[in-house]
Amino acid sequence: MREITLRAAPTFTKVAGLDVELLTYNGRFPGPSLRLFEGEEVRIRLVNQTGAPTNLHLHGLSIPPEVDDPRILVGDGESQDYEFQVQEGSAGTYWYHPHGHGSVGPQLFAGLAGPLIVEPRDAPASASGGEDQTLLLKDLAISEGHPSSHSDQDWLNGKEGDLVLVNGEVTPSVDVPGAGVRLRLINACNARYFRLQIDGQEMVYLGAGIGTAEKSQSVESVLLAPGERADLAVSFDAPGNYPLIAAPYDRGADMSGMAGGAAAGHHTMDARLGNKEPLVIATLVAGNGSPVELPRPAGANTFPAPAEATMHRRLVLSEDMHGDSMRFLINGRQFDPDRIEFECKSGSTEIWEVVNESDMDHPFHLHIFPFVLLSRNGKAEPVLVWRDTVNLAEGDRVEILVPFTRFTGIVMYHCHIVEHEDLGMMGLFAVR
Ligand code: C2O
Ligand code: CU
Ligand code: CU
């Protein structure tokens, strides 16, 4: 049994040269990188010294629903053990963060997030020397020595910070000793999107963090919505500095221009969210070592066929003006911890049609059961990939294929703009 302790507590630290009191795991920002192995039994003890209730969610891991029940809070001064076995075939890139309903936005923004890597059973015991780099992307805004607090507008749009950090630093240099690297990218932001590219370099998309894709796919850029990961293999033509760039991305209408609009007077109804200018977030420094053996999707994972689905469901993401404020809904409802929305049969496979009828992007996230994106707006996906999050731009309609294997229990789905989740864009269903 591997035992890990994560102590969540306020911590004085320096970010971008500024003194700030963050919330951290084990005094580190981002939290320590947890490295687990397929098949391994693990016990993670969360010690809460934050001064408020919190809990721990292992984002993307397929573990028993009773271990991943975000409705269970850990009080200040208390601790909680999360015990599970790491699934075979789950090697990939994950992360961990708090999941207490109503407080995820402020706690995640304040620093509570860390990477979690699952290695194949036969991987070497110590991490590799540079050909495998984990980059956790996280933004922050600091005011008077603290993470800045949420405005009404932040609750609607999702909070973004002006400091865009990679592993806690502003535009760090990432050493790539050889001519290639496996990048594990994690978007741990509350609401910021990254459309990532490396100037002039081909990237090979290996997967969305859970196992490997059905086949390799060359990509020019990859979109990372909040909660998402991407595993990429990048080879460099020559030694040198390669900027990792977040290209402009429009993530929809600024909701603060709509909610309470009449009262606000001078609002702009057509303001848009997302970064408008390209932003360099890190520099990859390629050495002149010999080319390294980069991982390629090698059929390590199997994928179900759509024909196996015995049930179709529809989930509609929407927004609704309620009095003076905006509500974010799934199938017309807000989260109720005591309501089970529907039941799925254990051992069956379902197709879910998820539709975004709102004016902004929402990343749809499902716990416990990895799924496959089949199509977007009627167009079939070229390559099958196991994932736990899929982004829906305004008006998008996606079809996902979800096998309910291994576990029964109560499972959560929600928007991973965590403010929307806190406001109730979330639901529970049962697998029996
Ligand atoms: Cu990363 Cu339910 O969350
Ligand atoms: Cu999750
Ligand atoms: Cu949302």
Short mmCIF file of C-alpha atoms and ligand atoms in Angstrom, two decimals:
data_model
loop_
_atom_site.label_atom_id
_atom_site.label_comp_id
_atom_site.label_asym_id
_atom_site.label_seq_id
_atom_site.Cartn_x
_atom_site.Cartn_y
_atom_site.Cartn_z
CA MET A 1 0.00 0.00 0.00
CA ARG A 2 1.41 3.35 -0.99
CA GLU A 3 0.63 6.03 1.59
CA ILE A 4 0.61 9.70 0.71
CA THR A 5 -0.28 12.64 2.92
CA LEU A 6 -1.51 15.94 1.53
CA ARG A 7 -1.77 18.74 4.06
CA ALA A 8 -3.87 21.64 2.85
CA ALA A 9 -3.01 24.89 4.62
CA PRO A 10 -2.40 28.60 4.11
CA THR A 11 1.20 29.20 3.06
CA PHE A 12 3.24 32.35 2.54
CA THR A 13 5.06 32.15 -0.74
CA LYS A 14 6.33 34.26 -3.61
CA VAL A 15 4.71 34.20 -7.01
CA ALA A 16 5.99 36.35 -9.87
CA GLY A 17 8.14 38.20 -7.32
CA LEU A 18 5.13 39.08 -5.18
CA ASP A 19 4.49 37.94 -1.62
CA VAL A 20 1.22 36.10 -1.37
CA GLU A 21 -0.56 33.86 1.09
CA LEU A 22 -1.92 30.96 -0.93
CA LEU A 23 -3.64 27.75 0.03
CA THR A 24 -1.27 24.90 -0.76
CA TYR A 25 -0.82 21.16 -0.45
CA ASN A 26 2.31 20.31 1.59
CA GLY A 27 3.44 23.93 1.42
CA ARG A 28 3.97 23.80 -2.33
CA PHE A 29 2.42 25.62 -5.23
CA PRO A 30 1.39 23.80 -7.31
CA GLY A 31 0.95 20.80 -5.04
CA PRO A 32 3.43 17.91 -5.18
CA SER A 33 3.34 15.76 -8.28
CA LEU A 34 1.91 12.39 -7.25
CA ARG A 35 3.32 9.45 -9.20
CA LEU A 36 1.27 6.26 -9.03
CA PHE A 37 1.51 2.94 -10.84
CA GLU A 38 -1.18 0.90 -12.52
CA GLY A 39 -2.43 -1.86 -10.24
CA GLU A 40 -1.08 -0.22 -7.10
CA GLU A 41 -3.10 0.15 -3.87
CA VAL A 42 -2.99 3.73 -2.64
CA ARG A 43 -4.12 5.58 0.44
CA ILE A 44 -4.08 9.37 0.26
CA ARG A 45 -4.66 11.15 3.53
CA LEU A 46 -5.95 14.69 3.28
CA VAL A 47 -5.19 16.78 6.36
CA ASN A 48 -7.27 19.92 6.35
CA GLN A 49 -5.71 22.93 8.02
CA THR A 50 -7.19 25.51 5.70
CA GLY A 51 -9.56 27.00 8.27
CA ALA A 52 -12.65 25.93 6.30
CA PRO A 53 -14.20 22.70 5.01
CA THR A 54 -12.58 21.19 1.93
CA ASN A 55 -12.07 17.73 0.39
CA LEU A 56 -10.00 16.00 -2.27
CA HIS A 57 -10.98 15.01 -5.78
CA LEU A 58 -8.67 12.92 -7.98
CA HIS A 59 -9.72 14.32 -11.32
CA GLY A 60 -10.08 11.71 -14.07
CA LEU A 61 -9.22 8.64 -11.99
CA SER A 62 -11.59 5.74 -12.21
CA ILE A 63 -12.10 4.85 -8.54
CA PRO A 64 -15.11 3.65 -6.52
CA PRO A 65 -17.86 6.30 -6.29
CA GLU A 66 -17.94 6.00 -2.50
CA VAL A 67 -14.28 7.08 -2.43
CA ASP A 68 -14.95 9.93 -4.86
CA ASP A 69 -18.01 11.48 -3.24
CA PRO A 70 -17.55 15.27 -3.34
CA ARG A 71 -20.59 15.67 -1.08
CA ILE A 72 -18.44 14.46 1.82
CA LEU A 73 -16.57 17.38 3.33
CA VAL A 74 -13.55 17.31 5.60
CA GLY A 75 -13.85 19.85 8.40
CA ASP A 76 -11.06 22.19 9.40
CA GLY A 77 -8.59 20.34 11.63
CA GLU A 78 -9.83 16.97 10.40
CA SER A 79 -8.43 14.45 8.01
CA GLN A 80 -9.83 11.92 5.57
CA ASP A 81 -8.38 8.89 3.82
CA TYR A 82 -9.05 8.17 0.16
CA GLU A 83 -8.20 4.54 -0.54
CA PHE A 84 -8.31 2.90 -3.96
CA GLN A 85 -6.53 0.75 -6.50
CA VAL A 86 -5.09 2.38 -9.63
CA GLN A 87 -6.83 0.87 -12.67
CA GLU A 88 -4.96 -1.17 -15.26
CA GLY A 89 -4.78 0.69 -18.58
CA SER A 90 -5.16 4.07 -16.90
CA ALA A 91 -1.57 5.29 -17.32
CA GLY A 92 -1.72 8.98 -18.09
CA THR A 93 -1.99 12.51 -16.75
CA TYR A 94 -4.45 13.56 -14.07
CA TRP A 95 -4.65 16.14 -11.32
CA TYR A 96 -6.18 16.75 -7.92
CA HIS A 97 -8.13 19.63 -6.42
CA PRO A 98 -10.85 20.42 -3.83
CA HIS A 99 -14.50 19.69 -4.62
CA GLY A 100 -16.68 21.14 -1.85
CA HIS A 101 -19.83 22.47 -3.48
CA GLY A 102 -19.86 26.27 -3.35
CA SER A 103 -16.18 26.69 -2.46
CA VAL A 104 -14.25 25.13 -5.34
CA GLY A 105 -13.87 28.48 -7.15
CA PRO A 106 -12.10 30.34 -4.33
CA GLN A 107 -10.09 27.32 -3.07
CA LEU A 108 -8.80 26.30 -6.50
CA PHE A 109 -8.03 29.89 -7.41
CA ALA A 110 -6.09 30.26 -4.13
CA GLY A 111 -3.70 27.48 -5.14
CA LEU A 112 -5.11 24.05 -4.24
CA ALA A 113 -4.18 21.95 -7.27
CA GLY A 114 -1.47 19.46 -8.15
CA PRO A 115 -0.52 16.97 -10.88
CA LEU A 116 -1.10 13.23 -10.61
CA ILE A 117 0.71 10.92 -13.02
CA VAL A 118 -0.19 7.28 -13.49
CA GLU A 119 2.66 5.18 -14.85
CA PRO A 120 2.36 1.80 -16.54
CA ARG A 121 3.02 -1.12 -14.21
CA ASP A 122 6.50 -1.74 -15.66
CA ALA A 123 7.72 1.88 -15.68
CA PRO A 124 11.04 2.61 -13.94
CA ALA A 125 10.66 3.51 -10.28
CA SER A 126 12.22 6.95 -10.63
CA ALA A 127 10.94 9.61 -12.99
CA SER A 128 12.72 10.18 -16.27
CA GLY A 129 15.39 12.81 -16.76
CA GLY A 130 13.70 15.48 -18.80
CA GLU A 131 12.11 13.60 -21.67
CA ASP A 132 8.87 13.66 -19.72
CA GLN A 133 7.71 17.09 -18.54
CA THR A 134 4.54 17.89 -16.65
CA LEU A 135 3.29 21.45 -17.09
CA LEU A 136 0.46 22.49 -14.80
CA LEU A 137 -1.18 25.67 -16.12
CA LYS A 138 -2.83 27.88 -13.56
CA ASP A 139 -3.66 31.54 -13.42
CA LEU A 140 -3.72 33.82 -10.42
CA ALA A 141 -4.45 37.41 -9.48
CA ILE A 142 -2.97 38.90 -6.34
CA SER A 143 -4.29 41.81 -4.38
CA GLU A 144 -2.77 42.96 -1.10
CA GLY A 145 -0.89 39.74 -0.51
CA HIS A 146 -3.83 37.45 -1.16
CA PRO A 147 -5.41 35.78 -4.16
CA SER A 148 -7.93 38.35 -5.29
CA SER A 149 -11.50 37.58 -4.27
CA HIS A 150 -14.36 36.79 -6.59
CA SER A 151 -16.46 39.64 -7.99
CA ASP A 152 -20.06 39.09 -9.15
CA GLN A 153 -18.70 39.08 -12.66
CA ASP A 154 -16.15 36.36 -11.80
CA TRP A 155 -18.93 34.12 -10.55
CA LEU A 156 -20.73 34.44 -13.89
CA ASN A 157 -17.84 34.25 -16.30
CA GLY A 158 -15.49 32.10 -14.28
CA LYS A 159 -12.52 33.81 -12.67
CA GLU A 160 -9.36 34.45 -14.66
CA GLY A 161 -6.15 35.90 -13.27
CA ASP A 162 -3.67 38.18 -15.00
CA LEU A 163 -0.72 36.02 -13.91
CA VAL A 164 -0.55 33.00 -16.18
CA LEU A 165 1.67 30.46 -14.46
CA VAL A 166 3.30 27.26 -15.60
CA ASN A 167 4.26 25.14 -12.59
CA GLY A 168 3.84 28.26 -10.47
CA GLU A 169 6.11 30.51 -12.56
CA VAL A 170 5.63 33.20 -15.18
CA THR A 171 7.06 32.07 -18.57
CA PRO A 172 9.56 29.57 -17.15
CA SER A 173 12.24 27.92 -19.27
CA VAL A 174 11.59 24.21 -19.54
CA ASP A 175 14.71 22.19 -20.29
CA VAL A 176 14.40 19.52 -22.91
CA PRO A 177 17.81 17.84 -22.89
CA GLY A 178 17.20 15.68 -25.96
CA ALA A 179 15.63 16.54 -29.27
CA GLY A 180 12.18 15.58 -28.12
CA VAL A 181 9.89 15.60 -25.14
CA ARG A 182 6.66 14.16 -23.88
CA LEU A 183 4.61 17.03 -22.54
CA ARG A 184 1.89 16.41 -20.01
CA LEU A 185 -0.25 19.55 -20.04
CA ILE A 186 -2.81 20.14 -17.31
CA ASN A 187 -5.29 23.02 -17.31
CA ALA A 188 -5.85 23.66 -13.60
CA CYS A 189 -7.40 27.10 -14.13
CA ASN A 190 -10.85 28.01 -12.87
CA ALA A 191 -11.96 29.31 -16.25
CA ARG A 192 -9.06 30.17 -18.54
CA TYR A 193 -8.78 28.34 -21.87
CA PHE A 194 -5.52 27.60 -23.67
CA ARG A 195 -5.21 27.00 -27.39
CA LEU A 196 -1.63 25.82 -27.30
CA GLN A 197 0.90 25.67 -30.07
CA ILE A 198 4.64 25.52 -30.41
CA ASP A 199 5.94 27.77 -33.14
CA GLY A 200 6.44 25.84 -36.32
CA GLN A 201 6.74 22.48 -34.56
CA GLU A 202 4.72 19.42 -35.18
CA MET A 203 3.10 17.96 -32.11
CA VAL A 204 1.83 14.41 -31.87
CA TYR A 205 -1.32 14.10 -29.80
CA LEU A 206 -1.09 11.02 -27.60
CA GLY A 207 -4.26 11.40 -25.60
CA ALA A 208 -6.44 13.41 -23.26
CA GLY A 209 -4.78 12.12 -20.10
CA ILE A 210 -6.39 8.69 -19.78
CA GLY A 211 -4.34 6.01 -21.55
CA THR A 212 -3.39 6.58 -25.16
CA ALA A 213 -5.41 7.47 -28.23
CA GLU A 214 -6.42 4.87 -30.78
CA LYS A 215 -3.77 6.14 -33.19
CA SER A 216 -1.26 8.98 -33.43
CA GLN A 217 -2.43 12.25 -34.76
CA SER A 218 -0.34 15.24 -35.78
CA VAL A 219 -1.79 18.49 -34.57
CA GLU A 220 -0.87 22.14 -34.97
CA SER A 221 -2.57 23.22 -31.79
CA VAL A 222 -4.50 21.71 -28.95
CA LEU A 223 -7.34 23.32 -27.03
CA LEU A 224 -7.26 22.80 -23.27
CA ALA A 225 -10.46 23.76 -21.49
CA PRO A 226 -10.46 23.97 -17.67
CA GLY A 227 -9.95 20.48 -16.21
CA GLU A 228 -8.58 19.02 -19.43
CA ARG A 229 -5.17 17.48 -20.05
CA ALA A 230 -3.23 16.72 -23.19
CA ASP A 231 -0.34 14.33 -23.61
CA LEU A 232 1.86 15.40 -26.51
CA ALA A 233 5.06 14.15 -28.08
CA VAL A 234 7.12 16.98 -29.54
CA SER A 235 10.37 16.60 -31.47
CA PHE A 236 12.53 19.59 -32.30
CA ASP A 237 14.31 20.11 -35.61
CA ALA A 238 17.27 21.83 -34.00
CA PRO A 239 18.50 22.94 -30.58
CA GLY A 240 17.10 26.31 -29.52
CA ASN A 241 14.32 28.11 -27.72
CA TYR A 242 10.75 27.28 -28.64
CA PRO A 243 7.96 29.40 -27.17
CA LEU A 244 4.86 27.58 -25.96
CA ILE A 245 2.06 29.88 -27.06
CA ALA A 246 -1.54 30.27 -25.97
CA ALA A 247 -3.17 31.46 -29.21
CA PRO A 248 -6.29 33.65 -29.04
CA TYR A 249 -9.45 31.80 -28.13
CA ASP A 250 -12.98 33.19 -27.89
CA ARG A 251 -14.85 31.37 -25.14
CA GLY A 252 -18.16 33.15 -25.53
CA ALA A 253 -20.18 36.10 -24.37
CA ASP A 254 -19.32 38.07 -21.26
CA MET A 255 -22.27 37.22 -19.01
CA SER A 256 -21.81 40.25 -16.80
CA GLY A 257 -23.00 42.32 -19.75
CA MET A 258 -26.26 40.41 -19.74
CA ALA A 259 -27.07 39.78 -16.09
CA GLY A 260 -28.28 42.83 -14.21
CA GLY A 261 -27.81 44.67 -17.48
CA ALA A 262 -30.43 47.35 -17.10
CA ALA A 263 -29.08 48.40 -13.72
CA ALA A 264 -25.48 48.44 -14.88
CA GLY A 265 -26.31 51.09 -17.45
CA HIS A 266 -23.18 51.21 -19.55
CA HIS A 267 -22.58 47.51 -20.06
CA THR A 268 -21.48 46.13 -23.38
CA MET A 269 -23.70 43.31 -24.55
CA ASP A 270 -21.17 42.11 -27.07
CA ALA A 271 -18.07 41.78 -24.89
CA ARG A 272 -16.32 38.46 -25.40
CA LEU A 273 -14.32 36.22 -23.07
CA GLY A 274 -10.93 34.59 -23.66
CA ASN A 275 -7.47 35.85 -24.56
CA LYS A 276 -7.45 38.11 -27.59
CA GLU A 277 -3.70 38.23 -28.13
CA PRO A 278 -1.25 35.33 -28.36
CA LEU A 279 0.50 34.79 -25.06
CA VAL A 280 3.85 33.06 -24.52
CA ILE A 281 3.41 30.95 -21.41
CA ALA A 282 6.74 29.07 -21.32
CA THR A 283 9.91 28.56 -23.33
CA LEU A 284 10.99 25.06 -24.23
CA VAL A 285 14.78 24.94 -24.38
CA ALA A 286 15.76 22.10 -26.69
CA GLY A 287 19.26 20.70 -26.25
CA ASN A 288 21.34 18.86 -28.78
CA GLY A 289 21.08 15.46 -27.18
CA SER A 290 20.28 12.56 -29.41
CA PRO A 291 16.65 12.13 -30.40
CA VAL A 292 14.74 10.35 -27.66
CA GLU A 293 12.32 7.53 -28.09
CA LEU A 294 8.94 9.22 -27.83
CA PRO A 295 5.89 7.30 -26.82
CA ARG A 296 3.39 6.59 -29.58
CA PRO A 297 -0.14 5.37 -29.15
CA ALA A 298 0.30 1.67 -29.63
CA GLY A 299 -3.14 0.25 -29.19
CA ALA A 300 -2.61 -0.03 -25.44
CA ASN A 301 -6.27 0.72 -24.89
CA THR A 302 -9.40 -0.75 -26.39
CA PHE A 303 -12.47 1.28 -27.33
CA PRO A 304 -16.13 0.29 -27.32
CA ALA A 305 -18.23 0.43 -30.47
CA PRO A 306 -21.21 2.80 -30.64
CA ALA A 307 -23.37 -0.21 -31.57
CA GLU A 308 -22.90 -1.50 -28.02
CA ALA A 309 -24.94 1.40 -26.63
CA THR A 310 -28.33 0.36 -25.31
CA MET A 311 -29.52 3.72 -24.07
CA HIS A 312 -29.49 7.31 -25.34
CA ARG A 313 -29.77 10.33 -23.10
CA ARG A 314 -29.75 14.05 -23.66
CA LEU A 315 -28.19 16.65 -21.38
CA VAL A 316 -28.81 20.30 -22.18
CA LEU A 317 -26.55 23.02 -20.82
CA SER A 318 -28.30 26.35 -20.64
CA GLU A 319 -28.40 29.73 -18.99
CA ASP A 320 -31.39 31.52 -17.67
CA MET A 321 -31.97 35.01 -16.37
CA HIS A 322 -33.41 34.76 -12.91
CA GLY A 323 -34.38 38.13 -11.49
CA ASP A 324 -31.21 40.10 -11.83
CA SER A 325 -28.78 37.23 -12.03
CA MET A 326 -27.81 34.52 -14.44
CA ARG A 327 -28.31 30.86 -13.64
CA PHE A 328 -26.45 28.00 -15.31
CA LEU A 329 -28.47 24.84 -15.68
CA ILE A 330 -28.32 21.23 -16.83
CA ASN A 331 -31.65 19.98 -18.18
CA GLY A 332 -33.25 23.08 -16.73
CA ARG A 333 -32.17 22.41 -13.17
CA GLN A 334 -29.58 23.43 -10.64
CA PHE A 335 -27.66 20.96 -8.51
CA ASP A 336 -29.43 19.36 -5.57
CA PRO A 337 -27.22 17.01 -3.52
CA ASP A 338 -30.30 14.94 -2.63
CA ARG A 339 -31.60 14.45 -6.15
CA ILE A 340 -30.54 11.58 -8.41
CA GLU A 341 -31.28 12.68 -11.97
CA PHE A 342 -31.36 9.24 -13.62
CA GLU A 343 -30.18 5.66 -13.31
CA CYS A 344 -27.80 3.74 -15.55
CA LYS A 345 -27.43 0.00 -15.64
CA SER A 346 -24.09 -1.34 -14.46
CA GLY A 347 -22.31 -3.15 -17.28
CA SER A 348 -24.19 -1.25 -20.00
CA THR A 349 -22.93 1.35 -22.45
CA GLU A 350 -24.82 4.56 -23.19
CA ILE A 351 -24.64 7.38 -25.70
CA TRP A 352 -25.13 10.82 -24.20
CA GLU A 353 -25.96 13.73 -26.40
CA VAL A 354 -24.76 16.89 -24.69
CA VAL A 355 -25.99 20.20 -26.09
CA ASN A 356 -24.86 23.71 -25.23
CA GLU A 357 -27.74 26.14 -25.61
CA SER A 358 -25.98 28.95 -23.77
CA ASP A 359 -23.88 31.85 -25.07
CA MET A 360 -20.53 30.68 -23.76
CA ASP A 361 -18.28 27.61 -23.68
CA HIS A 362 -18.75 25.01 -20.96
CA PRO A 363 -16.37 22.08 -20.38
CA PHE A 364 -18.56 19.07 -19.52
CA HIS A 365 -16.88 16.74 -17.02
CA LEU A 366 -17.89 13.27 -15.84
CA HIS A 367 -16.44 11.52 -12.80
CA ILE A 368 -15.42 7.84 -12.45
CA PHE A 369 -16.37 6.62 -15.94
CA PRO A 370 -14.08 7.64 -18.81
CA PHE A 371 -15.89 8.24 -22.09
CA VAL A 372 -15.16 8.56 -25.79
CA LEU A 373 -16.17 11.55 -27.88
CA LEU A 374 -17.94 10.19 -30.96
CA SER A 375 -19.01 13.31 -32.81
CA ARG A 376 -19.30 17.07 -32.63
CA ASN A 377 -22.12 18.82 -34.49
CA GLY A 378 -22.76 15.68 -36.53
CA LYS A 379 -19.15 15.30 -37.62
CA ALA A 380 -17.48 12.07 -36.49
CA GLU A 381 -14.27 12.37 -34.49
CA PRO A 382 -11.28 11.14 -36.52
CA VAL A 383 -9.52 9.42 -33.60
CA LEU A 384 -10.95 7.77 -30.50
CA VAL A 385 -9.55 9.00 -27.19
CA TRP A 386 -10.52 8.18 -23.62
CA ARG A 387 -11.42 11.38 -21.80
CA ASP A 388 -13.28 12.74 -18.80
CA THR A 389 -13.95 16.26 -20.06
CA VAL A 390 -15.22 17.60 -23.37
CA ASN A 391 -15.58 21.28 -24.18
CA LEU A 392 -18.77 22.60 -25.75
CA ALA A 393 -18.63 25.94 -27.50
CA GLU A 394 -21.87 27.88 -27.74
CA GLY A 395 -24.35 25.94 -29.85
CA ASP A 396 -22.28 22.74 -29.86
CA ARG A 397 -23.85 19.31 -29.79
CA VAL A 398 -21.61 16.36 -28.98
CA GLU A 399 -22.20 12.65 -28.66
CA ILE A 400 -20.20 10.70 -26.11
CA LEU A 401 -20.05 6.96 -25.51
CA VAL A 402 -19.90 5.94 -21.84
CA PRO A 403 -19.41 2.36 -20.65
CA PHE A 404 -20.50 1.81 -17.04
CA THR A 405 -18.03 -0.86 -16.05
CA ARG A 406 -16.57 -1.92 -12.71
CA PHE A 407 -18.31 0.39 -10.27
CA THR A 408 -21.78 1.10 -8.99
CA GLY A 409 -22.85 4.09 -6.97
CA ILE A 410 -23.66 7.76 -7.22
CA VAL A 411 -21.68 9.72 -9.76
CA MET A 412 -21.30 13.40 -10.57
CA TYR A 413 -21.13 15.39 -13.77
CA HIS A 414 -20.70 19.14 -14.08
CA CYS A 415 -19.29 22.11 -15.92
CA HIS A 416 -15.58 22.48 -15.12
CA ILE A 417 -15.65 26.26 -15.11
CA VAL A 418 -15.64 25.77 -11.38
CA GLU A 419 -17.71 28.85 -10.61
CA HIS A 420 -20.52 27.37 -12.70
CA GLU A 421 -20.14 24.12 -10.80
CA ASP A 422 -20.33 26.05 -7.51
CA LEU A 423 -23.46 27.82 -8.76
CA GLY A 424 -25.12 24.47 -9.52
CA MET A 425 -24.30 23.52 -13.11
CA MET A 426 -23.90 19.98 -11.86
CA GLY A 427 -25.87 16.79 -11.39
CA LEU A 428 -25.81 13.32 -9.84
CA PHE A 429 -26.86 10.03 -11.32
CA ALA A 430 -26.77 6.44 -10.11
CA VAL A 431 -25.19 3.35 -11.63
CA ARG A 432 -26.90 0.18 -10.37
CU1 C2O B 1 -11.96 18.29 -11.69
CU2 C2O B 1 -15.68 17.17 -10.53
O1 C2O B 1 -13.82 17.78 -11.08
CU CU B 2 -13.32 15.31 -11.75
CU CU B 3 -19.89 26.46 -17.45
#
